[in-house]
């Protein structure tokens, strides 16, 4: 799935970008010089946007001798600490050879090159499953394997010795859940465009029912089917985990709770526009409770309070979506999908409130 390039997204020079109302997302001449300096191909570069484009901006770059992917933050206004691509590059580099991640090829913290920090990673071939399963994997056996691979790859991430991987200081190993609540209450204050009492009431419920965390692990922070890639051919095999911008050191059950919140069982009621991937309703995909059971069996951890972790995941999604809605109504993004979030955020807040009450 690829997005369209707006006329002011990609320019050749900074002078050309300054003539436009909005800042560009890519400036080709300094970008090509950067790629040359890192021996990533030669000559003109062909640019193609990749992915849903609702978060960090991703481009496939093709030139003679190189077929790579660039990640950079979206246009502002950005909440503090969100869309941190340098942090994403650090965790990807640390997990190389330890988890199923693409290789980072070059990192740029100099904003004068394209106007924002960015990194370049290898292009991985395969299928990102969003609205449908590719025909080559579309059998009940492979659908089950997709779910199992999703859990097994997450278990591998949580098994990484993060200190040995060089991630000391990447996140505090204690107090993760408390910090999540503080951070997202702060983000809500930054992102909010109106009063939604349910957001505050769910935040209070989460604080009052905080579970005790086990030993800290690497946490992805946005772990779901659409942020992974399956190999090009059967049998289904997960080859890459993407979108690490929310990664930290913390409670691994937060990832499992998030995965379960966004996973749609075949008998679930429709989630409307926030049903990110209803594809898992199809025959063969494991049920939510089967994902939890496989995780417990493979990791040796038990899910202590699935309702609390699922409520946290829903609540965080509300805060993110309100931020995206704010960007849409301010004109920072052209994404029509984000402009539809206004009423949807309120519906999601009501769902979070019902889940907290045991619904």
Coordinates of N, CA and C in Angstrom, one line a residue, residues 154-270:
X154 N 7.4 -11.8 18.7 CA 7.3 -11.0 19.9 C 8.0 -11.6 21.1
X155 N 7.9 -12.9 21.2 CA 8.6 -13.6 22.3 C 10.1 -13.4 22.1
X156 N 10.6 -13.5 20.9 CA 12.0 -13.2 20.6 C 12.5 -11.8 21.0
X157 N 11.7 -10.8 20.7 CA 12.0 -9.5 21.1 C 12.1 -9.3 22.6
X158 N 11.2 -9.9 23.3 CA 11.1 -9.8 24.8 C 12.2 -10.6 25.4
X159 N 12.8 -11.6 24.7 CA 13.9 -12.4 25.2 C 15.3 -11.8 25.0
X160 N 15.4 -10.7 24.3 CA 16.7 -10.1 24.0 C 17.3 -9.5 25.4
X161 N 18.5 -9.8 25.6 CA 19.2 -9.2 26.8 C 19.6 -7.8 26.4
X162 N 18.7 -6.8 26.8 CA 18.8 -5.5 26.3 C 20.1 -4.8 26.8
X163 N 20.6 -5.1 27.9 CA 21.9 -4.5 28.4 C 23.0 -5.0 27.5
X164 N 23.0 -6.3 27.2 CA 24.1 -6.9 26.4 C 24.0 -6.3 24.9
X165 N 22.8 -5.9 24.5 CA 22.6 -5.4 23.2 C 23.0 -3.9 23.1
X166 N 23.4 -3.3 24.2 CA 23.8 -1.9 24.2 C 22.7 -0.9 24.5
X167 N 21.6 -1.4 25.1 CA 20.4 -0.5 25.3 C 20.3 0.0 26.7
X168 N 21.4 -0.1 27.5 CA 21.4 0.6 28.8 C 21.1 2.1 28.6
X169 N 20.2 2.6 29.4 CA 19.9 4.0 29.3 C 18.8 4.3 28.2
X170 N 18.4 3.3 27.4 CA 17.4 3.5 26.4 C 16.0 3.7 27.0
X171 N 15.8 3.2 28.2 CA 14.6 3.4 29.0 C 14.8 2.9 30.4
X172 N 14.1 3.4 31.3 CA 14.3 3.0 32.7 C 13.6 1.6 32.9
X173 N 14.3 0.7 33.5 CA 13.7 -0.7 33.6 C 12.6 -0.8 34.7
X174 N 12.4 0.2 35.5 CA 11.4 0.2 36.5 C 10.4 1.3 36.3
X175 N 9.2 1.1 36.8 CA 8.2 2.2 36.7 C 7.6 2.5 35.3
X176 N 7.7 1.5 34.4 CA 7.3 1.8 33.1 C 5.8 2.1 33.0
X177 N 5.0 1.4 33.6 CA 3.5 1.6 33.5 C 3.1 3.0 34.1
X178 N 3.7 3.3 35.2 CA 3.5 4.7 35.8 C 3.9 5.8 34.8
X179 N 5.1 5.6 34.2 CA 5.5 6.6 33.2 C 4.6 6.6 32.0
X180 N 4.1 5.5 31.5 CA 3.2 5.5 30.4 C 2.0 6.3 30.7
X181 N 1.4 6.2 31.9 CA 0.3 6.9 32.3 C 0.6 8.4 32.3
X182 N 1.7 8.8 32.9 CA 2.1 10.2 33.0 C 2.3 10.8 31.6
X183 N 3.0 10.0 30.8 CA 3.4 10.5 29.5 C 2.1 10.7 28.6
X184 N 1.2 9.7 28.7 CA 0.1 9.9 27.8 C -1.0 10.9 28.3
X185 N -1.0 11.1 29.6 CA -1.8 12.2 30.2 C -1.3 13.5 29.7
X186 N 0.1 13.6 29.7 CA 0.7 14.8 29.1 C 0.5 15.0 27.7
X187 N 0.6 13.9 26.9 CA 0.4 13.9 25.5 C -1.1 14.3 25.2
X188 N -2.0 13.8 26.0 CA -3.4 14.2 25.8 C -3.6 15.7 26.0
X189 N -3.0 16.3 27.0 CA -3.1 17.7 27.1 C -2.5 18.5 25.9
X190 N -1.5 17.9 25.3 CA -0.9 18.5 24.1 C -1.7 18.3 22.9
X191 N -2.3 17.1 22.8 CA -3.0 16.7 21.5 C -4.5 17.1 21.5
X192 N -5.1 17.3 22.6 CA -6.6 17.5 22.7 C -7.1 18.7 21.9
X193 N -8.2 18.5 21.2 CA -8.8 19.6 20.5 C -10.1 19.9 21.1
X194 N -10.6 19.1 22.1 CA -11.9 19.4 22.8 C -11.8 18.6 24.1
X195 N -12.8 18.8 25.0 CA -13.0 18.0 26.2 C -13.7 16.7 25.9
X196 N -13.0 15.6 26.3 CA -13.6 14.2 26.3 C -13.5 13.6 27.7
X197 N -14.5 13.8 28.5 CA -14.3 13.3 29.9 C -13.9 11.8 30.1
X198 N -14.3 11.0 29.1 CA -14.0 9.6 29.2 C -12.5 9.3 29.2
X199 N -11.8 10.2 28.5 CA -10.3 10.0 28.4 C -9.7 10.2 29.8
X200 N -10.1 11.2 30.5 CA -9.6 11.4 31.9 C -10.1 10.3 32.8
X201 N -11.3 9.9 32.7 CA -11.8 8.9 33.7 C -11.1 7.6 33.5
X202 N -10.8 7.2 32.2 CA -10.1 5.9 32.0 C -8.7 6.1 32.5
X203 N -8.1 7.2 32.3 CA -6.7 7.5 32.9 C -6.7 7.3 34.4
X204 N -7.7 7.8 35.1 CA -7.8 7.6 36.5 C -8.0 6.2 36.9
X205 N -8.9 5.4 36.1 CA -9.1 4.0 36.4 C -7.8 3.2 36.3
X206 N -7.0 3.5 35.2 CA -5.7 2.8 35.0 C -4.8 3.1 36.2
X207 N -4.7 4.3 36.6 CA -3.9 4.7 37.8 C -4.3 3.9 39.0
X208 N -5.6 3.8 39.2 CA -6.1 3.2 40.5 C -5.9 1.6 40.5
X209 N -5.7 1.0 39.3 CA -5.7 -0.4 39.2 C -4.4 -0.9 38.6
X210 N -3.3 -0.2 38.8 CA -2.0 -0.5 38.2 C -1.5 -1.8 38.6
X211 N -1.2 -2.8 37.7 CA -0.6 -4.1 38.0 C 0.9 -3.9 38.4
X212 N 1.4 -5.0 39.0 CA 2.8 -5.0 39.2 C 3.6 -5.6 38.0
X213 N 4.6 -5.0 37.5 CA 5.3 -5.5 36.4 C 6.4 -6.5 36.8
X214 N 6.6 -7.5 35.9 CA 7.7 -8.4 36.1 C 9.0 -7.7 35.5
X215 N 10.1 -8.5 35.3 CA 11.4 -8.0 34.8 C 11.2 -7.3 33.5
X216 N 11.9 -6.2 33.3 CA 11.7 -5.4 32.1 C 12.4 -6.0 30.9
X217 N 11.8 -5.7 29.7 CA 12.4 -6.2 28.4 C 12.3 -5.0 27.4
X218 N 12.9 -5.3 26.3 CA 12.6 -4.4 25.1 C 11.1 -4.4 24.9
X219 N 10.5 -3.3 24.7 CA 9.0 -3.2 24.4 C 8.9 -2.4 23.1
X220 N 8.2 -3.0 22.1 CA 8.0 -2.4 20.8 C 7.1 -1.1 20.9
X221 N 6.0 -1.3 21.5 CA 5.1 -0.1 21.7 C 4.0 0.1 20.7
X222 N 4.1 -0.6 19.6 CA 3.0 -0.5 18.6 C 3.0 -1.8 17.8
X223 N 3.0 -3.0 18.6 CA 3.2 -4.3 17.9 C 1.8 -4.8 17.5
X224 N 1.7 -4.9 16.2 CA 0.4 -5.4 15.5 C 0.8 -6.0 14.2
X225 N -0.2 -6.7 13.6 CA 0.1 -7.4 12.3 C 0.5 -6.5 11.3
X226 N -0.1 -5.3 11.2 CA 0.3 -4.3 10.1 C 1.6 -3.7 10.2
X227 N 2.3 -3.9 11.3 CA 3.7 -3.4 11.5 C 4.7 -4.5 11.3
X228 N 4.3 -5.6 10.7 CA 5.2 -6.7 10.4 C 5.2 -7.1 8.9
X229 N 6.1 -7.9 8.5 CA 6.1 -8.3 7.1 C 6.3 -9.9 7.1
X230 N 5.5 -10.5 6.3 CA 5.7 -12.0 6.0 C 6.5 -12.2 4.8
X231 N 7.2 -13.3 4.8 CA 8.0 -13.7 3.6 C 7.2 -13.8 2.3
X232 N 7.8 -13.6 1.2 CA 7.0 -13.6 -0.1 C 6.3 -14.9 -0.4
X233 N 6.8 -16.0 0.1 CA 6.1 -17.3 -0.3 C 5.8 -18.1 1.0
X234 N 4.9 -19.1 0.8 CA 4.5 -20.0 1.8 C 5.6 -21.0 2.1
X235 N 5.7 -21.5 3.4 CA 4.8 -21.3 4.5 C 5.0 -19.9 5.1
X236 N 3.9 -19.4 5.8 CA 4.0 -18.1 6.4 C 5.1 -18.0 7.4
X237 N 5.9 -16.9 7.2 CA 7.1 -16.7 8.1 C 7.3 -15.2 8.2
X238 N 7.4 -14.8 9.5 CA 7.6 -13.3 9.7 C 9.0 -13.0 9.5
X239 N 9.3 -12.0 8.6 CA 10.7 -11.7 8.3 C 11.1 -10.4 8.8
X240 N 10.2 -9.5 9.2 CA 10.6 -8.2 9.7 C 9.6 -7.5 10.5
X241 N 10.0 -6.8 11.6 CA 9.1 -6.0 12.4 C 9.5 -4.6 12.2
X242 N 8.6 -3.7 11.9 CA 8.8 -2.3 11.5 C 8.2 -1.4 12.6
X243 N 8.4 -0.1 12.4 CA 7.8 1.0 13.2 C 8.1 0.9 14.7
X244 N 9.4 1.1 15.0 CA 9.9 1.0 16.4 C 10.0 2.3 17.1
X245 N 9.3 3.3 16.6 CA 9.4 4.7 17.2 C 9.0 4.8 18.6
X246 N 8.1 3.9 19.1 CA 7.6 3.9 20.4 C 8.4 2.9 21.3
X247 N 9.4 2.3 20.8 CA 10.2 1.3 21.6 C 10.8 1.9 22.8
X248 N 10.9 1.0 23.9 CA 11.6 1.4 25.1 C 11.9 0.2 25.9
X249 N 12.4 0.3 27.1 CA 12.6 -0.8 28.0 C 11.4 -0.7 29.0
X250 N 10.7 -1.8 29.2 CA 9.5 -1.7 30.0 C 8.8 -3.1 30.2
X251 N 7.5 -3.1 30.4 CA 6.7 -4.2 30.7 C 6.3 -4.9 29.4
X252 N 6.8 -6.2 29.2 CA 6.5 -6.8 27.9 C 5.0 -7.1 27.8
X253 N 4.3 -7.2 28.9 CA 2.8 -7.5 28.7 C 2.1 -6.4 28.1
X254 N 2.7 -5.2 28.1 CA 2.0 -4.0 27.4 C 2.0 -4.3 25.9
X255 N 3.0 -4.9 25.3 CA 3.0 -5.3 23.9 C 1.9 -6.3 23.6
X256 N 1.8 -7.3 24.5 CA 0.8 -8.4 24.3 C -0.6 -7.8 24.4
X257 N -0.8 -7.0 25.4 CA -2.1 -6.4 25.6 C -2.5 -5.5 24.4
X258 N -1.5 -4.8 23.8 CA -1.8 -4.0 22.6 C -2.1 -4.8 21.4
X259 N -1.3 -5.9 21.2 CA -1.6 -6.8 20.1 C -3.0 -7.4 20.3
X260 N -3.4 -7.8 21.5 CA -4.7 -8.4 21.7 C -5.8 -7.3 21.5
X261 N -5.6 -6.1 21.8 CA -6.6 -5.0 21.6 C -6.9 -4.8 20.2
X262 N -5.8 -4.8 19.3 CA -6.0 -4.5 17.9 C -6.3 -5.8 17.1
X263 N -6.2 -7.0 17.7 CA -6.5 -8.2 17.0 C -8.0 -8.4 17.1
X264 N -8.6 -8.7 15.9 CA -10.1 -8.9 15.8 C -10.4 -10.3 15.7
X265 N -11.1 -10.9 16.7 CA -11.6 -12.2 16.6 C -12.8 -12.3 15.6
X266 N -13.0 -13.5 15.1 CA -14.0 -13.7 14.0 C -15.4 -13.3 14.5
X267 N -15.7 -13.4 15.8 CA -17.0 -13.1 16.3 C -17.2 -11.7 16.9
X268 N -16.1 -10.9 16.9 CA -16.2 -9.6 17.5 C -17.1 -8.7 16.7
X269 N -17.8 -7.8 17.4 CA -18.6 -6.7 16.7 C -17.7 -5.8 15.9
X270 N -18.2 -5.2 14.9 CA -17.4 -4.3 14.0 C -16.8 -3.1 14.8

